[in-house]
Short mmCIF file of C-alpha atoms in Angstrom, two decimals:
data_model
loop_
_atom_site.label_atom_id
_atom_site.label_comp_id
_atom_site.label_asym_id
_atom_site.label_seq_id
_atom_site.Cartn_x
_atom_site.Cartn_y
_atom_site.Cartn_z
CA MET W 1 118.98 217.85 -3.12
CA VAL W 2 120.45 216.73 -6.39
CA LYS W 3 123.72 214.79 -6.13
CA LEU W 4 126.13 215.71 -8.90
CA GLU W 5 128.13 212.87 -10.36
CA LYS W 6 131.87 213.38 -10.68
CA PRO W 7 132.58 214.59 -14.27
CA ARG W 8 134.24 212.07 -16.39
CA GLY W 9 137.56 213.37 -17.64
CA PRO W 10 141.35 212.98 -17.71
CA VAL W 11 142.25 215.10 -14.65
CA GLY W 12 143.42 212.79 -11.84
CA GLU W 13 142.60 209.58 -13.88
CA SER W 14 144.58 207.19 -16.01
CA VAL W 15 143.93 207.59 -19.74
CA ARG W 16 143.87 204.67 -22.14
CA ARG W 17 146.58 204.95 -24.76
CA ASN W 18 145.35 205.54 -28.29
CA ASP W 19 147.88 203.12 -29.71
CA VAL W 20 147.34 200.28 -27.29
CA ASN W 21 145.32 198.06 -29.58
CA GLU W 22 147.64 198.30 -32.55
CA LYS W 23 150.76 197.64 -30.43
CA VAL W 24 149.55 194.68 -28.38
CA THR W 25 148.15 193.00 -31.49
CA GLY W 26 151.19 193.57 -33.60
CA ALA W 27 149.31 195.71 -36.13
CA ALA W 28 151.30 198.84 -35.46
CA ILE W 29 153.33 199.98 -38.52
CA TYR W 30 156.99 200.87 -38.09
CA ALA W 31 159.31 202.31 -40.69
CA ASP W 32 160.55 198.89 -41.71
CA ASP W 33 157.08 197.57 -42.12
CA ILE W 34 156.02 199.95 -44.86
CA ARG W 35 155.83 198.15 -48.20
CA PHE W 36 156.79 199.94 -51.46
CA GLY W 37 156.50 197.11 -53.99
CA LYS W 38 158.90 195.81 -56.50
CA ASP W 39 160.36 199.26 -57.28
CA LEU W 40 162.03 199.51 -53.90
CA LEU W 41 165.85 199.68 -53.93
CA TYR W 42 168.03 198.73 -51.03
CA GLY W 43 170.99 200.92 -49.97
CA ARG W 44 174.27 199.81 -48.36
CA ILE W 45 177.03 202.04 -47.17
CA LYS W 46 180.79 201.91 -47.81
CA ARG W 47 182.35 203.04 -44.46
CA SER W 48 185.76 204.13 -43.32
CA PRO W 49 188.01 201.54 -41.60
CA HIS W 50 190.20 204.36 -40.25
CA PRO W 51 189.51 206.80 -37.34
CA HIS W 52 191.33 209.58 -39.14
CA ALA W 53 192.68 209.55 -42.67
CA ARG W 54 192.88 211.45 -45.92
CA ILE W 55 190.94 209.92 -48.88
CA LYS W 56 193.47 209.64 -51.72
CA SER W 57 191.17 208.00 -54.27
CA ILE W 58 187.79 206.28 -54.70
CA ASP W 59 187.20 203.77 -57.48
CA THR W 60 183.51 202.88 -57.96
CA SER W 61 183.66 201.40 -61.39
CA ALA W 62 183.31 197.77 -60.36
CA ALA W 63 180.22 198.49 -58.27
CA GLU W 64 178.65 200.58 -61.04
CA ASN W 65 178.89 197.63 -63.45
CA TYR W 66 177.63 195.05 -61.05
CA PRO W 67 174.30 193.52 -62.19
CA GLY W 68 171.35 194.80 -60.25
CA VAL W 69 173.04 197.99 -59.07
CA LYS W 70 171.06 201.18 -59.96
CA VAL W 71 172.82 203.99 -58.03
CA VAL W 72 176.44 204.59 -56.81
CA ILE W 73 177.33 207.78 -55.04
CA THR W 74 180.23 209.41 -53.18
CA GLY W 75 180.99 212.61 -51.37
CA ALA W 76 181.70 214.29 -54.76
CA ASP W 77 177.97 214.22 -55.40
CA PHE W 78 177.03 216.15 -52.29
CA PRO W 79 179.33 219.12 -51.51
CA ASN W 80 177.07 220.88 -48.95
CA HIS W 81 177.80 220.78 -45.25
CA ILE W 82 175.00 219.79 -42.94
CA GLY W 83 174.52 219.77 -39.23
CA LEU W 84 171.91 220.62 -36.56
CA TYR W 85 173.74 223.65 -35.10
CA LEU W 86 177.28 223.75 -36.36
CA LYS W 87 177.41 222.79 -40.07
CA ASP W 88 180.47 220.66 -39.81
CA LYS W 89 179.79 217.35 -41.71
CA TYR W 90 178.92 216.00 -45.13
CA ILE W 91 176.47 213.27 -45.98
CA PHE W 92 179.51 211.32 -47.30
CA ALA W 93 183.10 212.05 -46.31
CA ARG W 94 184.94 214.33 -48.69
CA ASN W 95 188.76 214.40 -48.68
CA ARG W 96 189.00 213.15 -45.12
CA VAL W 97 187.41 210.58 -42.83
CA ARG W 98 187.07 211.25 -39.08
CA PHE W 99 185.79 208.10 -37.45
CA VAL W 100 185.55 204.36 -38.11
CA GLY W 101 182.32 203.87 -39.80
CA GLU W 102 181.99 207.26 -41.47
CA PRO W 103 180.07 206.93 -44.78
CA VAL W 104 182.36 207.29 -47.76
CA ALA W 105 180.13 205.98 -50.57
CA ALA W 106 176.94 204.08 -51.13
CA VAL W 107 175.04 201.80 -53.57
CA ALA W 108 171.38 201.14 -54.20
CA ALA W 109 170.44 197.85 -55.80
CA VAL W 110 167.43 195.62 -56.43
CA SER W 111 168.15 193.48 -53.34
CA GLU W 112 170.09 193.79 -50.16
CA GLU W 113 172.34 190.92 -51.13
CA ILE W 114 173.39 192.61 -54.37
CA ALA W 115 173.83 195.95 -52.57
CA GLU W 116 176.10 194.25 -49.99
CA LYS W 117 178.22 192.61 -52.65
CA ALA W 118 178.47 195.77 -54.73
CA VAL W 119 179.49 198.00 -51.93
CA ASP W 120 182.49 195.70 -51.21
CA LEU W 121 183.65 196.30 -54.75
CA ILE W 122 184.26 200.04 -54.08
CA GLU W 123 187.92 200.60 -53.60
CA VAL W 124 189.16 203.48 -51.41
CA THR W 125 192.82 204.43 -50.86
CA TYR W 126 193.60 206.20 -47.55
CA GLU W 127 196.55 208.01 -46.00
CA PRO W 128 196.16 207.44 -42.18
CA LEU W 129 196.43 210.48 -39.91
CA GLU W 130 197.15 210.70 -36.19
CA PRO W 131 193.80 210.20 -34.38
CA VAL W 132 192.54 211.99 -31.23
CA PHE W 133 190.62 209.79 -28.73
CA ASP W 134 190.82 211.86 -25.49
CA PRO W 135 188.81 215.05 -25.41
CA GLU W 136 191.06 216.57 -22.75
CA TYR W 137 194.12 216.01 -25.07
CA GLY W 138 192.13 217.08 -28.02
CA ALA W 139 191.63 220.54 -26.52
CA THR W 140 195.33 221.13 -26.22
CA PRO W 141 197.47 222.94 -28.86
CA GLU W 142 199.47 219.82 -29.37
CA ALA W 143 196.58 217.73 -30.66
CA PRO W 144 196.25 217.19 -34.45
CA LEU W 145 193.36 219.21 -35.94
CA ILE W 146 190.31 217.18 -36.88
CA HIS W 147 188.49 220.06 -38.57
CA PRO W 148 191.22 222.49 -40.02
CA ASN W 149 188.45 224.48 -41.64
CA LEU W 150 186.49 225.09 -38.47
CA ALA W 151 186.50 228.81 -39.06
CA ASP W 152 184.60 228.40 -42.38
CA TYR W 153 181.65 226.54 -40.99
CA GLU W 154 178.25 228.04 -40.65
CA VAL W 155 177.33 228.46 -36.99
CA PRO W 156 174.50 230.02 -34.93
CA ASN W 157 175.35 232.92 -32.60
CA PHE W 158 174.94 230.89 -29.40
CA ILE W 159 177.66 228.44 -30.28
CA PHE W 160 181.30 229.45 -29.88
CA PRO W 161 183.83 227.36 -31.83
CA GLN W 162 187.48 228.10 -31.44
CA ALA W 163 189.16 228.34 -34.87
CA GLY W 164 192.54 226.67 -35.08
CA THR W 165 191.71 224.18 -32.30
CA ASN W 166 189.43 221.04 -31.83
CA ILE W 167 187.09 223.00 -29.69
CA ALA W 168 183.63 223.09 -31.32
CA ASN W 169 182.03 225.09 -28.50
CA HIS W 170 183.39 226.84 -25.43
CA PHE W 171 180.66 227.81 -22.94
CA LYS W 172 181.72 229.94 -19.89
CA ILE W 173 179.98 231.04 -16.76
CA ARG W 174 181.52 233.37 -14.16
CA LYS W 175 179.97 234.40 -10.87
CA GLY W 176 181.76 236.09 -8.00
CA ASP W 177 185.53 235.44 -7.43
CA THR W 178 186.44 231.84 -6.78
CA GLU W 179 190.12 232.74 -6.10
CA VAL W 180 189.13 234.86 -3.10
CA ALA W 181 186.58 232.33 -1.91
CA TRP W 182 188.95 229.41 -1.65
CA ASP W 183 190.87 231.24 1.16
CA GLU W 184 187.57 231.40 3.15
CA CYS W 185 186.82 227.59 2.82
CA ALA W 186 187.17 225.26 5.80
CA ALA W 187 187.01 222.23 3.50
CA ILE W 188 187.72 221.75 -0.21
CA VAL W 189 187.18 218.69 -2.41
CA GLU W 190 188.86 218.44 -5.78
CA ARG W 191 188.23 215.47 -8.10
CA LYS W 192 188.47 214.33 -11.72
CA PHE W 193 185.80 212.10 -13.22
CA ARG W 194 185.56 210.19 -16.49
CA VAL W 195 182.16 209.13 -17.87
CA PRO W 196 182.35 206.84 -20.92
CA HIS W 197 180.47 206.66 -24.19
CA VAL W 198 177.21 204.79 -24.04
CA GLN W 199 175.14 203.42 -26.92
CA HIS W 200 171.27 203.76 -26.77
CA VAL W 201 170.37 200.32 -28.30
CA PRO W 202 166.70 200.86 -28.97
CA ILE W 203 164.90 197.72 -29.93
CA GLU W 204 164.23 199.10 -33.35
CA PRO W 205 167.38 199.90 -35.33
CA HIS W 206 167.60 202.89 -37.54
CA VAL W 207 165.74 202.57 -40.79
CA ALA W 208 164.61 205.11 -43.35
CA VAL W 209 163.07 205.13 -46.86
CA ALA W 210 163.32 208.18 -49.20
CA GLN W 211 161.76 208.78 -52.60
CA MET W 212 162.18 211.73 -54.99
CA SER W 213 159.29 212.50 -57.37
CA GLU W 214 159.65 213.74 -60.96
CA ASP W 215 159.04 217.33 -59.82
CA GLY W 216 161.89 217.15 -57.31
CA LYS W 217 159.86 216.77 -54.12
CA VAL W 218 161.30 214.42 -51.50
CA THR W 219 159.32 212.20 -49.13
CA VAL W 220 161.09 210.40 -46.28
CA TRP W 221 159.65 207.74 -44.05
CA ALA W 222 161.91 207.32 -41.01
CA ALA W 223 162.04 206.07 -37.42
CA SER W 224 162.62 209.65 -36.23
CA GLN W 225 162.32 211.64 -33.01
CA SER W 226 162.65 214.96 -34.83
CA PRO W 227 161.15 214.98 -38.31
CA PHE W 228 161.29 218.81 -38.68
CA ALA W 229 165.00 219.01 -37.85
CA GLN W 230 165.57 216.38 -40.48
CA ARG W 231 163.46 218.20 -43.07
CA ASN W 232 165.55 221.33 -42.51
CA SER W 233 168.83 219.47 -42.82
CA PHE W 234 167.82 217.68 -45.97
CA ALA W 235 166.78 220.98 -47.59
CA LYS W 236 170.17 222.41 -46.82
CA ALA W 237 172.10 219.36 -48.08
CA LEU W 238 170.10 219.27 -51.36
CA ASP W 239 169.74 223.02 -51.94
CA ILE W 240 165.95 222.76 -52.21
CA SER W 241 163.08 224.38 -50.34
CA GLN W 242 161.84 222.90 -47.06
CA SER W 243 158.37 222.95 -48.55
CA ASP W 244 159.61 220.36 -51.07
CA ILE W 245 160.43 217.85 -48.44
CA ARG W 246 158.06 215.83 -46.29
CA VAL W 247 159.28 213.60 -43.45
CA ILE W 248 156.78 210.99 -42.23
CA ALA W 249 157.53 209.41 -38.83
CA PRO W 250 155.50 206.28 -38.13
CA TYR W 251 155.60 204.49 -34.85
CA VAL W 252 159.09 204.48 -33.44
CA GLY W 253 160.56 201.56 -31.55
CA GLY W 254 162.45 203.48 -28.98
CA GLY W 255 164.73 206.47 -29.33
CA PHE W 256 166.31 207.72 -26.09
CA GLY W 257 167.99 210.53 -28.12
CA CYS W 258 169.70 208.46 -30.89
CA LYS W 259 166.89 209.14 -33.34
CA ALA W 260 166.95 212.92 -32.76
CA GLY W 261 168.60 215.16 -35.34
CA VAL W 262 170.05 213.59 -38.45
CA THR W 263 171.84 210.34 -37.96
CA MET W 264 171.54 208.08 -41.05
CA GLU W 265 168.39 209.43 -42.65
CA ALA W 266 170.30 211.58 -45.13
CA LEU W 267 171.81 208.47 -46.69
CA PRO W 268 168.67 207.13 -48.40
CA VAL W 269 167.69 210.71 -49.26
CA ALA W 270 171.05 211.10 -51.13
CA LEU W 271 170.53 207.78 -52.96
CA ALA W 272 166.92 208.62 -53.79
CA THR W 273 168.00 211.80 -55.71
CA LYS W 274 169.82 209.63 -58.24
CA ALA W 275 167.20 206.71 -58.28
CA ASN W 276 164.87 208.06 -60.98
CA GLY W 277 161.85 208.15 -58.72
CA ARG W 278 162.36 204.72 -57.14
CA PRO W 279 162.18 204.58 -53.31
CA VAL W 280 165.40 203.67 -51.46
CA LYS W 281 165.63 201.96 -48.10
CA VAL W 282 168.60 201.99 -45.73
CA ARG W 283 168.47 199.85 -42.63
CA LEU W 284 171.27 199.69 -40.16
CA THR W 285 172.52 196.35 -38.82
CA ARG W 286 172.88 196.06 -35.04
CA GLU W 287 176.66 196.16 -35.47
CA GLU W 288 176.35 199.46 -37.43
CA GLU W 289 174.19 200.87 -34.60
CA PHE W 290 177.14 200.48 -32.27
CA TYR W 291 179.97 201.94 -34.30
CA THR W 292 178.43 204.29 -36.80
CA ASN W 293 175.62 205.96 -34.94
CA PHE W 294 175.22 208.65 -32.27
CA VAL W 295 176.46 207.78 -28.84
CA ARG W 296 176.11 209.49 -25.47
CA GLN W 297 179.10 211.82 -25.30
CA GLY W 298 181.95 210.80 -23.10
CA LEU W 299 182.90 213.38 -20.40
CA VAL W 300 186.07 214.33 -18.55
CA ILE W 301 185.24 216.66 -15.75
CA HIS W 302 187.54 218.43 -13.25
CA MET W 303 185.62 219.66 -10.27
CA LYS W 304 186.62 221.68 -7.18
CA VAL W 305 184.11 222.70 -4.48
CA GLY W 306 184.49 224.16 -1.06
CA CYS W 307 182.44 225.20 1.99
CA ASP W 308 182.85 226.95 5.34
CA ALA W 309 182.88 225.14 8.76
CA ASP W 310 179.05 225.36 8.98
CA GLY W 311 178.62 223.59 5.67
CA ASN W 312 177.69 226.67 3.60
CA LEU W 313 178.91 226.27 0.02
CA LEU W 314 181.24 229.06 -0.96
CA ALA W 315 182.84 228.21 -4.30
CA MET W 316 182.89 225.83 -7.20
CA GLU W 317 185.08 225.45 -10.24
CA ASN W 318 184.43 222.86 -12.93
CA LYS W 319 185.91 222.29 -16.35
CA MET W 320 184.09 219.87 -18.57
CA TYR W 321 185.64 218.25 -21.73
CA TRP W 322 182.71 216.77 -23.66
CA ASP W 323 183.72 214.14 -26.29
CA GLY W 324 181.84 215.55 -29.25
CA GLY W 325 183.16 212.98 -31.59
CA ALA W 326 183.98 213.49 -35.30
CA SER W 327 181.13 216.05 -35.79
CA THR W 328 178.93 217.81 -33.25
CA GLU W 329 175.21 217.59 -34.10
CA TYR W 330 173.65 217.85 -30.63
CA GLY W 331 177.00 217.87 -28.85
CA VAL W 332 177.61 221.60 -28.93
CA ASN W 333 174.25 222.27 -27.33
CA ILE W 334 174.71 219.52 -24.67
CA THR W 335 177.83 221.49 -23.78
CA ARG W 336 175.65 224.58 -23.18
CA ALA W 337 173.19 222.62 -21.10
CA GLY W 338 176.02 221.27 -19.00
CA GLY W 339 177.35 224.69 -18.51
CA TYR W 340 174.02 226.22 -17.51
CA SER W 341 173.46 223.36 -14.97
CA SER W 342 176.99 223.08 -13.82
CA THR W 343 176.36 223.79 -10.11
CA GLY W 344 173.52 221.27 -9.84
CA PRO W 345 170.55 222.58 -7.78
CA TYR W 346 172.83 224.27 -5.22
CA ASP W 347 173.19 227.89 -4.25
CA ILE W 348 176.84 228.73 -4.64
CA PRO W 349 178.01 232.42 -4.56
CA ASN W 350 181.27 231.96 -6.47
CA VAL W 351 181.40 229.86 -9.66
CA LYS W 352 183.77 229.35 -12.52
CA THR W 353 182.58 227.05 -15.23
CA ASP W 354 184.16 226.12 -18.56
CA SER W 355 182.28 223.59 -20.68
CA LEU W 356 184.01 222.50 -23.84
CA CYS W 357 182.73 220.33 -26.75
CA VAL W 358 185.87 218.87 -28.26
CA TYR W 359 186.25 217.07 -31.54
CA THR W 360 187.70 213.56 -31.38
CA ASN W 361 187.92 210.59 -33.79
CA HIS W 362 185.08 208.76 -31.96
CA PRO W 363 181.54 208.31 -33.29
CA ILE W 364 179.41 211.44 -33.24
CA GLY W 365 178.10 212.44 -29.83
CA GLY W 366 174.37 213.08 -29.50
CA ALA W 367 171.51 213.29 -27.08
CA TYR W 368 170.98 210.51 -24.67
CA ARG W 369 168.17 210.38 -21.98
CA GLY W 370 168.89 213.68 -20.16
CA PHE W 371 170.97 215.83 -22.50
CA GLY W 372 174.19 215.58 -20.39
CA MET W 373 172.54 215.91 -16.98
CA SER W 374 173.32 212.46 -15.62
CA GLU W 375 176.97 212.67 -16.62
CA LEU W 376 177.43 216.06 -14.96
CA HIS W 377 175.48 215.30 -11.79
CA THR W 378 177.32 212.07 -11.07
CA ALA W 379 180.40 214.27 -10.52
CA VAL W 380 178.58 217.18 -8.72
CA ASP W 381 176.98 215.04 -6.01
CA GLN W 382 179.85 212.77 -5.40
CA CYS W 383 181.91 215.87 -4.51
CA MET W 384 178.99 217.14 -2.31
CA ASP W 385 178.97 213.75 -0.47
CA GLU W 386 182.67 214.06 0.22
CA LEU W 387 182.43 217.63 1.27
CA ALA W 388 179.67 216.93 3.82
CA GLU W 389 181.70 213.97 5.17
CA LYS W 390 184.78 216.02 5.35
CA ILE W 391 183.17 218.61 7.82
CA GLY W 392 181.19 215.87 9.58
CA MET W 393 177.80 217.03 8.49
CA ASP W 394 174.79 214.89 7.71
CA LYS W 395 174.10 214.79 3.90
CA VAL W 396 170.39 215.50 4.25
CA ALA W 397 171.12 218.49 6.38
CA PHE W 398 173.87 219.59 3.96
CA ASN W 399 171.51 219.35 1.00
CA LYS W 400 168.72 221.32 2.72
CA LEU W 401 171.21 224.04 3.73
CA ASN W 402 172.57 224.57 0.32
CA CYS W 403 169.88 223.69 -2.22
CA VAL W 404 168.43 226.48 -4.21
CA SER W 405 165.44 228.28 -2.72
CA ALA W 406 162.83 230.54 -4.20
CA GLY W 407 164.30 234.01 -4.72
CA ASP W 408 167.93 232.84 -5.07
CA LYS W 409 169.93 234.34 -7.87
CA LEU W 410 171.24 231.46 -9.94
CA VAL W 411 174.55 231.27 -11.64
CA THR W 412 172.89 232.27 -14.93
CA GLY W 413 171.42 235.40 -13.33
CA MET W 414 167.95 233.98 -13.28
CA THR W 415 165.81 234.38 -10.09
CA MET W 416 164.67 230.91 -8.83
CA HIS W 417 160.97 230.25 -8.77
CA PRO W 418 159.14 228.36 -5.93
CA HIS W 419 159.72 224.60 -6.33
CA GLY W 420 159.34 222.58 -3.07
CA LEU W 421 162.83 220.99 -3.22
CA GLN W 422 163.36 221.13 0.53
CA GLU W 423 160.05 219.42 1.13
CA CYS W 424 160.96 216.75 -1.40
CA ILE W 425 164.28 216.16 0.44
CA ASP W 426 162.34 215.65 3.75
CA LYS W 427 159.91 213.25 2.12
CA VAL W 428 162.66 211.15 0.53
CA ALA W 429 164.58 211.08 3.81
CA ALA W 430 161.53 209.93 5.64
CA ALA W 431 160.80 207.26 3.07
CA LEU W 432 164.42 205.96 3.45
CA ASP W 433 164.35 206.03 7.27
CA TRP W 434 167.35 208.22 6.94
CA GLY W 435 169.73 208.02 9.86
CA LYS W 436 168.78 204.42 10.69
CA PRO W 437 170.99 201.50 9.48
CA ALA W 438 169.71 199.68 6.45
CA PRO W 439 169.06 195.96 7.14
CA ALA W 440 171.47 193.59 5.33
CA SER W 441 169.99 191.77 2.26
CA GLY W 442 171.85 188.53 3.18
CA PRO W 443 174.68 187.02 5.07
CA GLY W 444 177.97 188.76 4.60
CA LYS W 445 176.33 191.73 2.95
CA LYS W 446 175.82 195.33 3.85
CA ARG W 447 173.43 197.90 2.52
CA GLY W 448 173.88 201.64 2.52
CA LYS W 449 171.69 204.71 1.85
CA GLY W 450 172.41 207.69 -0.31
CA ILE W 451 170.60 210.89 -1.29
CA ALA W 452 171.51 213.11 -4.21
CA LEU W 453 170.07 216.20 -5.88
CA ALA W 454 169.86 216.93 -9.67
CA TRP W 455 168.04 219.16 -12.02
CA LYS W 456 167.48 219.09 -15.76
CA ALA W 457 167.94 222.15 -17.99
CA PRO W 458 168.14 220.99 -21.67
CA ALA W 459 168.97 224.54 -22.74
CA MET W 460 167.19 224.19 -26.08
CA PRO W 461 167.36 227.27 -28.35
CA PRO W 462 164.35 229.31 -29.51
CA ASN W 463 164.02 227.23 -32.65
CA ALA W 464 162.75 224.37 -30.44
CA GLY W 465 159.56 226.20 -29.52
CA SER W 466 156.49 224.08 -28.65
CA SER W 467 152.77 224.50 -29.08
CA ALA W 468 149.72 222.68 -28.02
CA ARG W 469 145.94 222.86 -28.57
CA LEU W 470 143.54 222.05 -25.82
CA GLN W 471 139.86 221.46 -26.56
CA MET W 472 137.20 221.04 -23.94
CA ASN W 473 134.48 218.67 -24.98
CA GLU W 474 130.73 218.76 -24.20
CA ASP W 475 131.01 215.62 -21.97
CA GLY W 476 133.66 217.09 -19.65
CA THR W 477 136.61 215.33 -21.37
CA ALA W 478 139.47 217.14 -23.01
CA THR W 479 141.35 216.62 -26.26
CA LEU W 480 144.99 217.72 -26.27
CA SER W 481 146.96 217.95 -29.52
CA VAL W 482 150.71 218.46 -29.34
CA GLY W 483 153.58 218.54 -31.83
CA GLY W 484 155.92 216.20 -30.00
CA GLN W 485 156.88 212.85 -31.46
CA GLU W 486 155.63 209.75 -29.54
CA ILE W 487 158.57 207.37 -29.12
CA GLY W 488 157.10 205.04 -26.51
CA GLN W 489 156.53 207.45 -23.63
CA GLY W 490 152.75 207.26 -24.14
CA ALA W 491 152.04 210.87 -25.04
#
């Protein structure tokens, strides 16, 4: 009898990372490591000191005449709107600024020191306007309009801005009749939650280099999570074909969502179009990372949920005010994701959801490790905890009773597929010794136990399609090629 050896392959085994040698030896090349020689120009940005103001005048003459300065640009040079979904921003502000740190002008010079000095010479006169900092207030008719021309912006058919308001997207879901269901509830919990902005703070700050060749083709080297989205936006901003733009993303030193879409990468691209073929680098300082870059959107959420005396969930109403910031980028789609996932992984027969992305004069809201899911679920499951406690029901039993099961009709109309969630709850409860007191970690201290459910539905549109190529090799191994960007996750 011949004993067959176990085939060598990736299934069920750890796989050595392809980049491990370069990263542990320091040989890995990141965007800031790429050398372009003596022709490289350095860009610095003139930014708004006001959260909301009209631009009355811009005087760039002193910067233009400063020795070593090669390029000076303003919003007048780039009139096209850009944006990932809703085209609601400019590369440089035109006529109005909408957050502290918004780019107003830029210079490119032969050194960073010269660029820094020259950008300070640009004089901008402003007329301050009333700002909006609370998304709930921003959604009211009394709030000053941040985008008076919202009706004129280009928008895809799955985003629903409300012209004449600060609402960049209003996503609705209705299932059953919540008004009737409230009368049938034995217990109701109603709460309001506020989740603040959070900055990603990757180890590597944002940096990008752009160069335009004599034939008008643009090459960009950027620390980027989504080079194709950037290529599309650059083409729109410059009125050139996508085939004339190439975005190269080397190793990325962490992203967590802040390097998705277009953050600062359009700035060196704009400078490069006026640099006579010379490459232009823009590198953000750590300070700029905090006040000029994408943040996780803040959220104000009103939630009401009720159940019968046996613990069966009967109704939920939630209204979410997402702080989209001065422009939306990913914010309008995070609003959709929050709406689709608004019930959490619970089977609820009557649901009323309103998810609103609201313009404010905060930094632009973007993706952040979960696409809105952690913000939403912190509210959902706190209410579920209180509801179970209110009727005197064990939380594990409450979760198992109400979690979605295979065949359930979800709030979106989709039929739920098999998933093993109840089995997962049982295993977690067993691992926690659920029902038994947790030993104290020290004198005068107490420890508690909790269990929560969540799901993630990023709600990406069809233009985010993915593909992969799997090749089976002669020795039993497999080679998998995917189009996703590696930002530290190891694949």
